[in-house]
CSV table of C-alpha atoms and ligand atoms in Angstrom, one decimal:
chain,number,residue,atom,x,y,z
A,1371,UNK,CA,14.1,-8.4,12.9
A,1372,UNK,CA,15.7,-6.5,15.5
A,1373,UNK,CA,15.2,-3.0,16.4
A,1374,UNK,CA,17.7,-0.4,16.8
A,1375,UNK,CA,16.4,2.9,16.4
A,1376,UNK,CA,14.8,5.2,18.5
A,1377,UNK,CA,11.6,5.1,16.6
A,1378,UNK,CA,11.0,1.2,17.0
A,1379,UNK,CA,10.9,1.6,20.8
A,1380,UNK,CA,8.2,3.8,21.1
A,1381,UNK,CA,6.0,1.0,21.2
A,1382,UNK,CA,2.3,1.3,21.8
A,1383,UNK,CA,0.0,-0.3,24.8
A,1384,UNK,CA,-3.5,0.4,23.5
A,1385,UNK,CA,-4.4,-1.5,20.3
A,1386,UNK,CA,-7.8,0.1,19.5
A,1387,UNK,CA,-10.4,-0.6,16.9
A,1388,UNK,CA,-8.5,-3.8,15.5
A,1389,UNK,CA,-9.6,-7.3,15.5
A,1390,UNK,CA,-7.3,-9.6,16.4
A,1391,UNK,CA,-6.6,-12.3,14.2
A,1392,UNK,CA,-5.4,-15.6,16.2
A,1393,UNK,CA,-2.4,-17.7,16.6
A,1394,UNK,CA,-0.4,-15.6,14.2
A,1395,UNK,CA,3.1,-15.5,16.6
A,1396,UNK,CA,4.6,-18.5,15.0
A,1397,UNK,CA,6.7,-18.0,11.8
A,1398,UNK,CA,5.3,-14.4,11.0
A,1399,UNK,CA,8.7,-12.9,9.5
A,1400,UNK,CA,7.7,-9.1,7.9
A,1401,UNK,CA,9.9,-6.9,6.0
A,1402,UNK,CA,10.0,-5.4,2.6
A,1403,UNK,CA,10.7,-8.1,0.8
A,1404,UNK,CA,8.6,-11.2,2.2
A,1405,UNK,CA,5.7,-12.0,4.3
A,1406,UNK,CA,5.8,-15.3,5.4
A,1407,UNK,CA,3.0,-17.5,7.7
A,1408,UNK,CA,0.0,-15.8,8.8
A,1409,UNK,CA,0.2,-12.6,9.6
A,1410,UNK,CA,-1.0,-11.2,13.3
A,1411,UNK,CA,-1.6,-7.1,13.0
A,1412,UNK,CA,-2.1,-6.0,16.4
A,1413,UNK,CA,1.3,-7.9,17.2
A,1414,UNK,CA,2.7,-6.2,14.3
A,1415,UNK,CA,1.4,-3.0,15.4
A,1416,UNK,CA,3.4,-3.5,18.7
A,1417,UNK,CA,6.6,-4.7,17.0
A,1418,UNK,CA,6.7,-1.7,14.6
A,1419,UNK,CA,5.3,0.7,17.0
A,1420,UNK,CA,2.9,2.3,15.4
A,1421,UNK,CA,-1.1,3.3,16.2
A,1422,UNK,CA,-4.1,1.3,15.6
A,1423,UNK,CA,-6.7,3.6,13.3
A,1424,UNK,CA,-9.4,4.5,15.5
A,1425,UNK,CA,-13.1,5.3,14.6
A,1426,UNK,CA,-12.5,8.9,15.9
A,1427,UNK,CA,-9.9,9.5,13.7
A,1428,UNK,CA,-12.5,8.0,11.0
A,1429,UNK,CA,-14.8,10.3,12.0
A,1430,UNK,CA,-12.2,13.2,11.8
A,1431,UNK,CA,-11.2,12.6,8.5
A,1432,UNK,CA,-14.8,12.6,7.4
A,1433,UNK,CA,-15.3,16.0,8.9
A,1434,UNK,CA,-12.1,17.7,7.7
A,1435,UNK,CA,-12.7,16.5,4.5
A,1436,UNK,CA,-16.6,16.8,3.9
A,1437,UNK,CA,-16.4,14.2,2.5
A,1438,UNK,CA,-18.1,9.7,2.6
A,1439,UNK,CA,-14.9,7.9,4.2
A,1440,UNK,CA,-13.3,5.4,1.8
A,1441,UNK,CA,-14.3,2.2,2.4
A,1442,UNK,CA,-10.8,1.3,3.1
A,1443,UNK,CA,-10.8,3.1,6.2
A,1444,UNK,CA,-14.6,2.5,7.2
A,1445,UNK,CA,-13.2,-1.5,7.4
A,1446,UNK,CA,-10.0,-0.6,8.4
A,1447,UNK,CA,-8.2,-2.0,5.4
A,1448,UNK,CA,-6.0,0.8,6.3
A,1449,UNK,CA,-5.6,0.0,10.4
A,1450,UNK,CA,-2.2,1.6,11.1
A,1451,UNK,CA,-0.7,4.9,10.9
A,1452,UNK,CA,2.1,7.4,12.5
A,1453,UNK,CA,1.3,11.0,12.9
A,1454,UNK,CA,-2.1,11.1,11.3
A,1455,UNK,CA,-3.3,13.5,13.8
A,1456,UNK,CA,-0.5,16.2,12.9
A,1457,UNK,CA,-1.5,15.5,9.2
A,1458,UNK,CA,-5.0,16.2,9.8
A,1459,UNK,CA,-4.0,19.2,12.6
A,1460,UNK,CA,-2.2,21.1,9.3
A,1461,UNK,CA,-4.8,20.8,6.9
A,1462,UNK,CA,-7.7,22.1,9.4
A,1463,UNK,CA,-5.2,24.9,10.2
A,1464,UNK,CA,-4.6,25.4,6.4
A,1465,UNK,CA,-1.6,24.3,5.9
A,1466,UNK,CA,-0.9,22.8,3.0
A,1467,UNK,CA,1.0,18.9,3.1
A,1468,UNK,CA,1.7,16.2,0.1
A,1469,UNK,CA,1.2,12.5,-0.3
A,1470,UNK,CA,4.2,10.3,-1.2
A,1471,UNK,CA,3.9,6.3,-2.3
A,1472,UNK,CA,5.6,4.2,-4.6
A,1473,UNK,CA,6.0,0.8,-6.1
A,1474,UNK,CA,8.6,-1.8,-7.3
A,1475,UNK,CA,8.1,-2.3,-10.8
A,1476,UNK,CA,9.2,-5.7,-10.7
A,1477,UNK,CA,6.6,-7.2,-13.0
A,1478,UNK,CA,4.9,-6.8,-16.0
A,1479,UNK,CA,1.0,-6.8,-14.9
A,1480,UNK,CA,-0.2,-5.5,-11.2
A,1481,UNK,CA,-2.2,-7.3,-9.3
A,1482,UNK,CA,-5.4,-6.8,-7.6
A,1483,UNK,CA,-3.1,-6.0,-4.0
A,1484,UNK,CA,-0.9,-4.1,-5.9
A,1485,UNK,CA,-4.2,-1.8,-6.9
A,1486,UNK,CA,-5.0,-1.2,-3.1
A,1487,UNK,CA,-2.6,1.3,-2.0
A,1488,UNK,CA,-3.4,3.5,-5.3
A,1489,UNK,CA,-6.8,3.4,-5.0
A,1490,UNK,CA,-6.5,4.6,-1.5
A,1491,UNK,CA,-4.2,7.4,-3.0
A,1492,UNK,CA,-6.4,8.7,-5.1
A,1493,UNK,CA,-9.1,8.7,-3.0
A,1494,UNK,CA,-6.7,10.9,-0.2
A,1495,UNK,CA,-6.0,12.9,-3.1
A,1496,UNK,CA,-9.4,13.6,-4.4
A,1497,UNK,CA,-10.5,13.8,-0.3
A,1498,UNK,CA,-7.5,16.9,0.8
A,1499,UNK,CA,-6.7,18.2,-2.8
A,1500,UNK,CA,-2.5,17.9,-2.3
A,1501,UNK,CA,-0.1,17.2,-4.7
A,1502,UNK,CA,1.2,13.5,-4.5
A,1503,UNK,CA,5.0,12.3,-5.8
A,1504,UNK,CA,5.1,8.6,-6.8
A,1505,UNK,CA,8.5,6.8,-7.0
A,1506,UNK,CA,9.1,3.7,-9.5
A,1507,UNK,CA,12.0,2.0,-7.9
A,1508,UNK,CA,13.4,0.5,-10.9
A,1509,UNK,CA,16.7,0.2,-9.3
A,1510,UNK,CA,15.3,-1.5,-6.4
A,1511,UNK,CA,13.9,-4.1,-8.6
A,1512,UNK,CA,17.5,-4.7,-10.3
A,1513,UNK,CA,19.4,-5.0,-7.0
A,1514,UNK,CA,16.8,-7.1,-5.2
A,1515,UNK,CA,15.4,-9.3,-8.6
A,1516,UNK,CA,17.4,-10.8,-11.5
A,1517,UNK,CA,16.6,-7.8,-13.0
A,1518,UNK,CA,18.5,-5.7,-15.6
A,1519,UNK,CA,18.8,-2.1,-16.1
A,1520,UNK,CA,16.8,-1.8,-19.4
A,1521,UNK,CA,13.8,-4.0,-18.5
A,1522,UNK,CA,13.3,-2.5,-14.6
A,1523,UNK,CA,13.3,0.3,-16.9
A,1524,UNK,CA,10.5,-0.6,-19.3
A,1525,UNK,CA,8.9,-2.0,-16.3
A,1526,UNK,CA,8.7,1.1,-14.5
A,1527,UNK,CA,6.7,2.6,-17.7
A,1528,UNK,CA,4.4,-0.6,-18.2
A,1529,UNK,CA,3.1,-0.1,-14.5
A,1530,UNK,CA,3.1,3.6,-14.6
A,1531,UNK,CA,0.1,3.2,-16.7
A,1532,UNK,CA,-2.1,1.1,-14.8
A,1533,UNK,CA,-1.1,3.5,-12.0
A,1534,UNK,CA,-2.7,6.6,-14.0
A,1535,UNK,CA,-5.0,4.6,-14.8
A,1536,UNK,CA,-6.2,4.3,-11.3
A,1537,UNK,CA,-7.5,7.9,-12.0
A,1538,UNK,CA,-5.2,10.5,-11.1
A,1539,UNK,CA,-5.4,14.0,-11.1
A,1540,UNK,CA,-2.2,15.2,-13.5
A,1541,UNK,CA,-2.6,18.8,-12.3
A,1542,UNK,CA,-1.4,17.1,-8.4
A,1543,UNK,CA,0.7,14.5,-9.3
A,1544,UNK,CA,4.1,13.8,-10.3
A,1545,UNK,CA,5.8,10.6,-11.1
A,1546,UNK,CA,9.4,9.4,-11.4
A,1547,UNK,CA,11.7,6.4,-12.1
A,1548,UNK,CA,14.9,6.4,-9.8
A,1549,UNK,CA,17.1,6.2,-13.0
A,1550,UNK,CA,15.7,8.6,-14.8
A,1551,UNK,CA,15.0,11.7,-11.4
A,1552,UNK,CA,17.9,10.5,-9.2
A,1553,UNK,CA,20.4,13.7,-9.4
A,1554,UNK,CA,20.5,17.0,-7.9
A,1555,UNK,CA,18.3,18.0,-5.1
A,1556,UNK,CA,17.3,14.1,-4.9
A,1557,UNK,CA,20.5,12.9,-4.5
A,1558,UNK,CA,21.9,15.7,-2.2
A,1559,UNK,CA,19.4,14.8,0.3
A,1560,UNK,CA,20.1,10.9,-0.2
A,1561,UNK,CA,23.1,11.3,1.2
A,1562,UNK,CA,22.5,13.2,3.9
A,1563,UNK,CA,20.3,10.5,5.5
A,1564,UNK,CA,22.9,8.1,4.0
A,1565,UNK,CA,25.3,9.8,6.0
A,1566,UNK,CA,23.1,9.6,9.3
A,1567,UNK,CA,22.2,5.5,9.2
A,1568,UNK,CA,25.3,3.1,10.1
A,1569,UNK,CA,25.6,-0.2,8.9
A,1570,UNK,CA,25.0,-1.6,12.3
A,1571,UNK,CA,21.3,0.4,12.2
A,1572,UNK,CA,20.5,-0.7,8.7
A,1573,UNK,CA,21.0,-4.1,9.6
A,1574,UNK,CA,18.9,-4.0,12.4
A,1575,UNK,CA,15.8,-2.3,10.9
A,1576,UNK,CA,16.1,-4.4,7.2
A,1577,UNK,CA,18.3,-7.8,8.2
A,1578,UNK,CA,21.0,-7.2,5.8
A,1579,UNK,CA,23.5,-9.9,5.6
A,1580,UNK,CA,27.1,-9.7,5.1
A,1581,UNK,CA,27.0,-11.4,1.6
A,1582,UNK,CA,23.8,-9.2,0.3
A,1583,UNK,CA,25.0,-6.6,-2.0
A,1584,UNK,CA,26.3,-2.9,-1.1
A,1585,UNK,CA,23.6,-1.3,-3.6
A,1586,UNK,CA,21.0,-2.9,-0.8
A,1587,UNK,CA,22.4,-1.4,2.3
A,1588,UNK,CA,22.4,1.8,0.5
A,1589,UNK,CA,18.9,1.8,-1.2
A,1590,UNK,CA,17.0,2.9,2.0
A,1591,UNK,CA,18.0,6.0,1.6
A,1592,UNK,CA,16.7,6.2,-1.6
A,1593,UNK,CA,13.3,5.2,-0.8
A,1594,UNK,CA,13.5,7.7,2.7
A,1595,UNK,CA,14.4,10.8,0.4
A,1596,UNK,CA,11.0,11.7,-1.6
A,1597,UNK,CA,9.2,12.1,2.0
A,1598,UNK,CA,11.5,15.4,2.5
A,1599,UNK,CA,9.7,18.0,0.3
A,1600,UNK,CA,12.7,19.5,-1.2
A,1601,UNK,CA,13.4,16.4,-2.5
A,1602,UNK,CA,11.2,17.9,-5.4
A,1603,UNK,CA,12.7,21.8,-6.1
A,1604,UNK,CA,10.0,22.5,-9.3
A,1605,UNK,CA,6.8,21.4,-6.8
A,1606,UNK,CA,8.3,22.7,-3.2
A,1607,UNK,CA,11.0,25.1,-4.1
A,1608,UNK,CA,13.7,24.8,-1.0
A,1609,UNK,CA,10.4,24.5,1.6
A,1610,UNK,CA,11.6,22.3,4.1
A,1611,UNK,CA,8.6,21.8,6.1
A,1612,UNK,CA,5.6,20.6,4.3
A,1613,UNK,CA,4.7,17.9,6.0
A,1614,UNK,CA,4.4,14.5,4.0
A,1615,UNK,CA,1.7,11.6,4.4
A,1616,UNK,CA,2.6,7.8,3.2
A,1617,UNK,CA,-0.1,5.7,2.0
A,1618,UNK,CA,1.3,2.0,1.7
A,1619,UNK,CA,1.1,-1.9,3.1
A,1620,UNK,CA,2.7,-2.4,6.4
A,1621,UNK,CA,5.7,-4.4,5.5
A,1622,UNK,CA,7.2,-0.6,3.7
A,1623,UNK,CA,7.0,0.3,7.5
A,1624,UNK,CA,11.3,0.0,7.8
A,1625,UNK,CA,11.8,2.7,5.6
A,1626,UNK,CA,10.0,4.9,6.6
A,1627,UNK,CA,10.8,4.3,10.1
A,1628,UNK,CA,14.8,4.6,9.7
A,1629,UNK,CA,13.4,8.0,7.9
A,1630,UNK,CA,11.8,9.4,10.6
A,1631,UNK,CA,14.7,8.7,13.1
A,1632,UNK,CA,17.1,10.2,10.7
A,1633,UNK,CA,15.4,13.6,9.2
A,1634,UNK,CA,14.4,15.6,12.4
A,1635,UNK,CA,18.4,16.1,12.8
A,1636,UNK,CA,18.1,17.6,9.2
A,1637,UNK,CA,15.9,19.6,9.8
A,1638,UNK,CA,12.5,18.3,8.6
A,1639,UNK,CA,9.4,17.1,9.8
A,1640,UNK,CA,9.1,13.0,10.3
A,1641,UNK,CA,6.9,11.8,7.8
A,1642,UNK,CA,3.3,10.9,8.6
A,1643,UNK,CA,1.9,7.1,7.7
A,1644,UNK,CA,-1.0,5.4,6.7
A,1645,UNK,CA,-1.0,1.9,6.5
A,1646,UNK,CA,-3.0,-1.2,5.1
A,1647,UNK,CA,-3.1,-5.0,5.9
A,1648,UNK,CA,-2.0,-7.3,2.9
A,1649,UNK,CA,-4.1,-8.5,0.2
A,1650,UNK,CA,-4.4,-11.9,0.9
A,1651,UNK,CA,-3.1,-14.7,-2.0
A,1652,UNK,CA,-6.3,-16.8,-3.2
A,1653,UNK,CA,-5.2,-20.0,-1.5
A,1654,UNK,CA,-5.4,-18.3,1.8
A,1655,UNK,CA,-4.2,-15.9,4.4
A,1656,UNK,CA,-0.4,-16.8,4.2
A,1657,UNK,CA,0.4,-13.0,3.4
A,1658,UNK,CA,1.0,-11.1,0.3
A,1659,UNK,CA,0.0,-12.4,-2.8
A,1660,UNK,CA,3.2,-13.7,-5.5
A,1661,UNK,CA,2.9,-12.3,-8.9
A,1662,UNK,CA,5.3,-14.9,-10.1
A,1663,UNK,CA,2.4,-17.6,-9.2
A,1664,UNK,CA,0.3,-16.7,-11.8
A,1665,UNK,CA,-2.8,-18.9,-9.7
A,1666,UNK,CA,-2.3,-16.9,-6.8
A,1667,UNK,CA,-3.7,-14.0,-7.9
A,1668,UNK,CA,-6.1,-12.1,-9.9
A,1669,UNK,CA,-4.4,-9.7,-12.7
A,1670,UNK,CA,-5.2,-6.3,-13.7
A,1671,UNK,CA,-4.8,-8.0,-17.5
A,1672,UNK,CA,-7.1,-11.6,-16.5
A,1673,UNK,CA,-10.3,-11.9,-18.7
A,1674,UNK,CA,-13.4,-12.2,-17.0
A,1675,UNK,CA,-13.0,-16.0,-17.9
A,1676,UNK,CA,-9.8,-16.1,-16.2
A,1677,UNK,CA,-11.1,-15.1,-13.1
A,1678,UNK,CA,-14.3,-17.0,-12.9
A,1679,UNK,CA,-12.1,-20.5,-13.4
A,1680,UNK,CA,-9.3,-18.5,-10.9
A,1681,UNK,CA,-11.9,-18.1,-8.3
A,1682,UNK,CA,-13.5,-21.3,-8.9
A,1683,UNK,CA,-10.5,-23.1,-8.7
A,1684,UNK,CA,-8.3,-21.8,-6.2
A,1685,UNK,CA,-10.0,-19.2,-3.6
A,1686,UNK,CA,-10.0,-20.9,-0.4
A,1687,UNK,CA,-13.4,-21.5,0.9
A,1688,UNK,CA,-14.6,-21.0,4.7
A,1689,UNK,CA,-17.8,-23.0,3.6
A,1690,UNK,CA,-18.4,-26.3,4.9
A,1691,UNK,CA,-17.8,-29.8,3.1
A,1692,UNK,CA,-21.0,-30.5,2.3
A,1693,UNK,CA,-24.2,-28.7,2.0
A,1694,UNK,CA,-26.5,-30.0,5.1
A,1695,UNK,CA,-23.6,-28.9,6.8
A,1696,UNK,CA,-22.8,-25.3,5.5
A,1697,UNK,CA,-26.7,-24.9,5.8
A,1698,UNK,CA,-26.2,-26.1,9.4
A,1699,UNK,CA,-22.9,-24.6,10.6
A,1700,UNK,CA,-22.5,-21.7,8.2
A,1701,UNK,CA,-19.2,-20.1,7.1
A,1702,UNK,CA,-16.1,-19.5,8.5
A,1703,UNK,CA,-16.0,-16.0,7.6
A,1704,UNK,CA,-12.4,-15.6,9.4
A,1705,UNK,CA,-10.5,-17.6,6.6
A,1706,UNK,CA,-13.1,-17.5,3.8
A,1707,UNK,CA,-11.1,-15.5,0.8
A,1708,UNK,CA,-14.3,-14.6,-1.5
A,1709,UNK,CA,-15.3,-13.2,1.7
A,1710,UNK,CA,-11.9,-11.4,2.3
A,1711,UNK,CA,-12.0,-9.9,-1.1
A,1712,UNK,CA,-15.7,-8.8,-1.3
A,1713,UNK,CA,-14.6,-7.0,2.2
A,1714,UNK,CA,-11.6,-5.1,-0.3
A,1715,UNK,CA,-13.7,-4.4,-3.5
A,1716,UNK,CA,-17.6,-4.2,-3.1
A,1717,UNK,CA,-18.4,-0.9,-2.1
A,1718,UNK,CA,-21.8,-1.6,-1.0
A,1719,UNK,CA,-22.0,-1.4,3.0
A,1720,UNK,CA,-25.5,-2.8,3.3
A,1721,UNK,CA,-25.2,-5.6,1.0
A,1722,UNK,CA,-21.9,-6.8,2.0
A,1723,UNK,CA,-23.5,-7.1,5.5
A,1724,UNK,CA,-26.2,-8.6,4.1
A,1725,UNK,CA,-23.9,-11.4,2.6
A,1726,UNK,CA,-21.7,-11.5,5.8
A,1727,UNK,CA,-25.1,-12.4,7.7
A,1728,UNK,CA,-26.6,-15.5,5.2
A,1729,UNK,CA,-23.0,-16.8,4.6
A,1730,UNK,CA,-22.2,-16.8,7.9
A,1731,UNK,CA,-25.0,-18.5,8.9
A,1732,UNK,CA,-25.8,-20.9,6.1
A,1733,UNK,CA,-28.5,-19.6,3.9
A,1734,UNK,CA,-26.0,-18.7,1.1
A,1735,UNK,CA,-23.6,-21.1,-0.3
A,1736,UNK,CA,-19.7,-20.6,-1.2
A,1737,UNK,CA,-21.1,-21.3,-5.2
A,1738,UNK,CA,-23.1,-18.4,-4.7
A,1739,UNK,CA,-20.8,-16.1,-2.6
A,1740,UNK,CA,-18.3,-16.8,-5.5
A,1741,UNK,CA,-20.6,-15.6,-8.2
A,1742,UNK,CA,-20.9,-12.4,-6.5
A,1743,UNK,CA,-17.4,-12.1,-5.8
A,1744,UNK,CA,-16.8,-13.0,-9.9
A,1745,UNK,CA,-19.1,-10.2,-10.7
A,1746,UNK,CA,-17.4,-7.7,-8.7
A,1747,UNK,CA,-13.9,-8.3,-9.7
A,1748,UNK,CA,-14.6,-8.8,-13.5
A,1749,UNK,CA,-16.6,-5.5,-13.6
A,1750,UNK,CA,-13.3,-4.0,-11.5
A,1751,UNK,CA,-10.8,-5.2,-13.6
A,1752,UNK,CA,-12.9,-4.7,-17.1
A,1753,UNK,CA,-13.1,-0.7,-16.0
A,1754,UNK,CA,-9.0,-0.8,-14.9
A,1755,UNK,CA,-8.2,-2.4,-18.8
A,1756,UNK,CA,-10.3,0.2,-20.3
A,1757,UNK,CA,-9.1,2.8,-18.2
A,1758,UNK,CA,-6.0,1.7,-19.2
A,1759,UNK,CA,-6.1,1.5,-22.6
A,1760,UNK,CA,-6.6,5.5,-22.8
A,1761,UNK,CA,-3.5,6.1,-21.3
A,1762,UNK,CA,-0.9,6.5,-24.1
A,1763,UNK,CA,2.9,7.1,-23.9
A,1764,UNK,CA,2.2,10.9,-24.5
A,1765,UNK,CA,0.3,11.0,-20.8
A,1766,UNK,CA,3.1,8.9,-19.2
A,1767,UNK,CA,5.6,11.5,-20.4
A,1768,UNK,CA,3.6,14.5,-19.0
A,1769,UNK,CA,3.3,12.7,-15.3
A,1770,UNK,CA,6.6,12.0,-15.3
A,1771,UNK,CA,7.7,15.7,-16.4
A,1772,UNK,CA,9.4,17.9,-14.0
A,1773,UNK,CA,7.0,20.5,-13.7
A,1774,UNK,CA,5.3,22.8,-10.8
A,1775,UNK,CA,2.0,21.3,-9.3
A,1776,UNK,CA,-0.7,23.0,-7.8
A,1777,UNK,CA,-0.1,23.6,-4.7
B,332,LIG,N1,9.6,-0.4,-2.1
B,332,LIG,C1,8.2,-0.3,-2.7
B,332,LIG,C2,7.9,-1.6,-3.5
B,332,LIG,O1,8.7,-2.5,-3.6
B,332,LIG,C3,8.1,0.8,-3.6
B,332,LIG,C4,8.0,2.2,-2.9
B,332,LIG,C5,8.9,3.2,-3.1
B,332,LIG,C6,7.0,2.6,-2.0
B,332,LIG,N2,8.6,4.3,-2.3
B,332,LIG,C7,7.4,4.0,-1.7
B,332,LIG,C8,5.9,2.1,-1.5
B,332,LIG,C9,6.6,4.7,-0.8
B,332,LIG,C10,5.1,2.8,-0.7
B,332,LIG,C11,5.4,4.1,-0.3
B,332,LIG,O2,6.8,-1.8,-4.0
C-alpha cells in the first residue's frame, strides 16, 4: 500500500505498551478488504501512523469516566488510536462529542469478531453517555461482493438486529443503511470530501486498480461522511464541530485516514480513533476470521454443540504433542487460540491469569483449557440469541428512524 497523504507520514517512533508479536514483515498485506499472513501491530502502527494505547491513557479514561475500564482496553484488544487525548480533553471540559462505527452487512449471521467492535461501543457508550450513529454499508457490500441491491438490503436489517442486540441504548443511538439515509445533508457533505480526494490519492491509500469499478473509488467518501456531525441534521442540527470518536478493527484505518486529511479544509474537526487488533480465525493467527468458511469461526447463530465439536476440532492448540511433554514444557501461549479467545471473552482478570499461569506451565491441559473456553462462548453466544430474539422489526424501525437523540 503506498501512502500519499499527509496524514500517513506522521509516523510515530515510540510504540508503548504493545507486545510485539514476531516475524510478522513477510506477506502482511492490510486494508479494508483482506488481511493476509500474520499480522505484526507495532509495524502496523508505524505504517498507518497512529499511537500505541498507553496505560495512562487507561487510567484516564477510568477517571473521566468513573467508571471499571473494559476489558478490551485493560488487555489492549483495543491498542491503537488517533486523537484520543482531544476526545477525552472535551468531555472533562464538558463538551459534548458522538461515537461513529459501522459494519458491511455482507452476511447473513455475525461472527464472534464481528461482535468485538460493538461490544466495545456500547461499553464507550454506557462509559461517556454520547449519542452514537451506526452506518450499514449495504452498498459497499454490492460493489465489493456479488451482492445485489435487494439482499445487501435484507442483509443490512438481519445484522442490525444482532447489533441492537448487543444492548444499545435507543435514546443515543441512531442507525442507518446507505440506501435507505444517503440524500440531503449526507450526500452534500459526500461530495465535498469527494471533491477533495484525487484518484491518484485514493489509489494510494486503498490500491485501486484500473479495472476495479468507479462505484469503489467513490465509496470512501461515503464511509468518511458520518464522522462530520452535520452529516446527521435531526441529532446535530448544522453544528459543525462536535468532535467524533471511531471505534473499529485496524484494517478501517484508510478511511478514516483519507478523512482526516480531507475535512480540516472543510471546516471540521479530524475525527478521533480507537482501534482493535483482529479476531483471530480458529485455525490460527493468519488474520481476520472468513465468514464464508463456516469452520473458521464461531457464529452468533452456532448451538452450543456446534461450538464444542468447532473448538474441538479446529482451534489451534499451543499445547504440546503429548502429555509428558505439555506437563514438561507447557503451552505456547503466543499461538494457542483457546487461549487468544479466553483473552477476548472471559471477563474474569484473576482467573484468566490463573489459567495463563497452569497452561503455560503444564499443569492444565489444552482438553481442559478448551472446556473452559466452550463454557464461555456457549454461555456468550446463548445470551446474544436470546437477546436477539427480543428484538422485533418494530425496534429495528425505531433505531433506524430519523429522530433527535439526547444529546
Ligand atoms: N467498511 C466497514 C465494513 O466493511 C463498515 C463500516 C462503515 C465501518 N463505517 C464504519 C466500520 C465505521 C467501522 C467504523 O465492515
Amino acid at each position: 500500500m503506498a501512502m500519499a497523504t499527509k496524514e500517513t507520514e506522521e509516523v510515530v517512533d515510540e510504540v508503548e505498551g504493545l507486545k510485539l508479536e514476531e516475524g510478522g514483515e513477510e506477506g502482511t498485506d492490510v486494508d479494508p478488504w483482506d488481511v493476509k499472513g500474520k499480522v505484526d501491530y507495532g509495524k502496523l502502527i508505524k505504517k498507518f501512523g497512529c499511537q500505541a494505547i498507553s496505560d495512562e491513557q487507561v487510567e484516564r479514561i477510568e477517571r473521566v469516566t468513573s467508571m471499571k475500564a473494559h476489558h478490551f482496553l485493560k488487555r489492549k484488544t483495543f491498542f491503537a488510536h488517533r486523537d484520543l487525548d482531544q476526545i477525552l480533553q472535551a468531555h472533562e471540559k464538558g463538551e459534548p462529542f458522538y461515537l461513529y462505527t459501522g459494519r458491511g452487512p455482507s452476511s447473513e449471521a455475525l461472527h464472534l469478531g464481528h461482535l468485538v467492535p460493538f461490544m466495545f461501543t456500547k461499553y464507550l457508550q454506557d462509559a461517556f453517555k454520547v449519542p452514537l450513529v451506526i452506518q450499514l454499508t449495504d452498498d459497499e457490500k454490492v460493489l465489493w461482493r456479488s451482492l445485489g441491491i435487494e439482499e445487501a438490503k435484507r442483509l443490512a436489517r438481519e445484522n442490525a438486529k444482532d447489533i441492537i442486540a448487543c444492548g444499545f441504548d435507543i435514546n443515543r443511538t441512531f442507525m442507518f443503511s446507505d440506501f435507505e439515509y444517503v440524500g440531503g445533508k449526507f450526500y452534500e457533505n459526500i461530495n465535498s470530501i469527494q471533491r477533495c480526494v484525487t484518484l491518484n490519492q485514493a489509489r494510494g491509500i486503498f490500491g485501486f486498480k484500473g479495472e476495479d469499478n468507479i462505484g469503489k473509488v467513490a465509496f470512501p467518501a461515503i464511509q468518511a461522511s458520518p464522522a462530520l456531525p452535520d452529516t446527521f441534521p435531526h441529532i446535530f442540527g448544522s453544528n459543525k464541530k462536535v468532535r467524533c470518536l471511531i471505534p473499529c478493527a485496524i484494517d478501517q484505518d484508510p478511511y478514516f485516514r483519507m478523512t482526516r486529511d480531507v475535512v480540516p479544509r472543510l471546516g471540521y474537526h479530524k475525527p478521533a480513533l480507537i482501534e482493535s487488533v483482529f479476531f483471530p480465525a480458529l485455525q490460527g493467527d493468519s488474520g481476520k476470521m472468513s465468514a464464508s468458511d463456516p469452520n473458521s469461526s464461531i457464529f452468533v447463530t452456532d448451538t452450543r454443540k456446534m461450538i464444542k465439536n468447532k473448538i474441538n476440532k479446529y482451534a489451534f492448540s499451543g499445547g504440546q504433542d503429548t502429555l509428558e511433554e505439555q506437563r514438561e514444557k507447557g503451552a505456547n501461549l503466543d499461538v494457542d487460540v483457546p487461549w487468544k479467545y479466553l483473552n477476548f471473552f472471559m471477563e474474569d482478570e484473576e482467573k484468566l491469569k490463573e489459567i495463563g499461569e497452569k497452561y503455560s506451565s503444564g499443569q492444565m491441559l489444552t482438553g481442559e483449557i478448551k472446556a473452559i473456553l466452550i463454557d464461555v462462548l456457549a454461555d456468550m453466544v446463548e445470551r446474544h440469541q436470546k437477546a436477539r430474539a427480543m428484538v422485533t422489526d418494530e425496534i429495528v424501525d425505531a433505531f433506524l428512524a430519523k429522530r433527535p437523540l439526547a444529546f
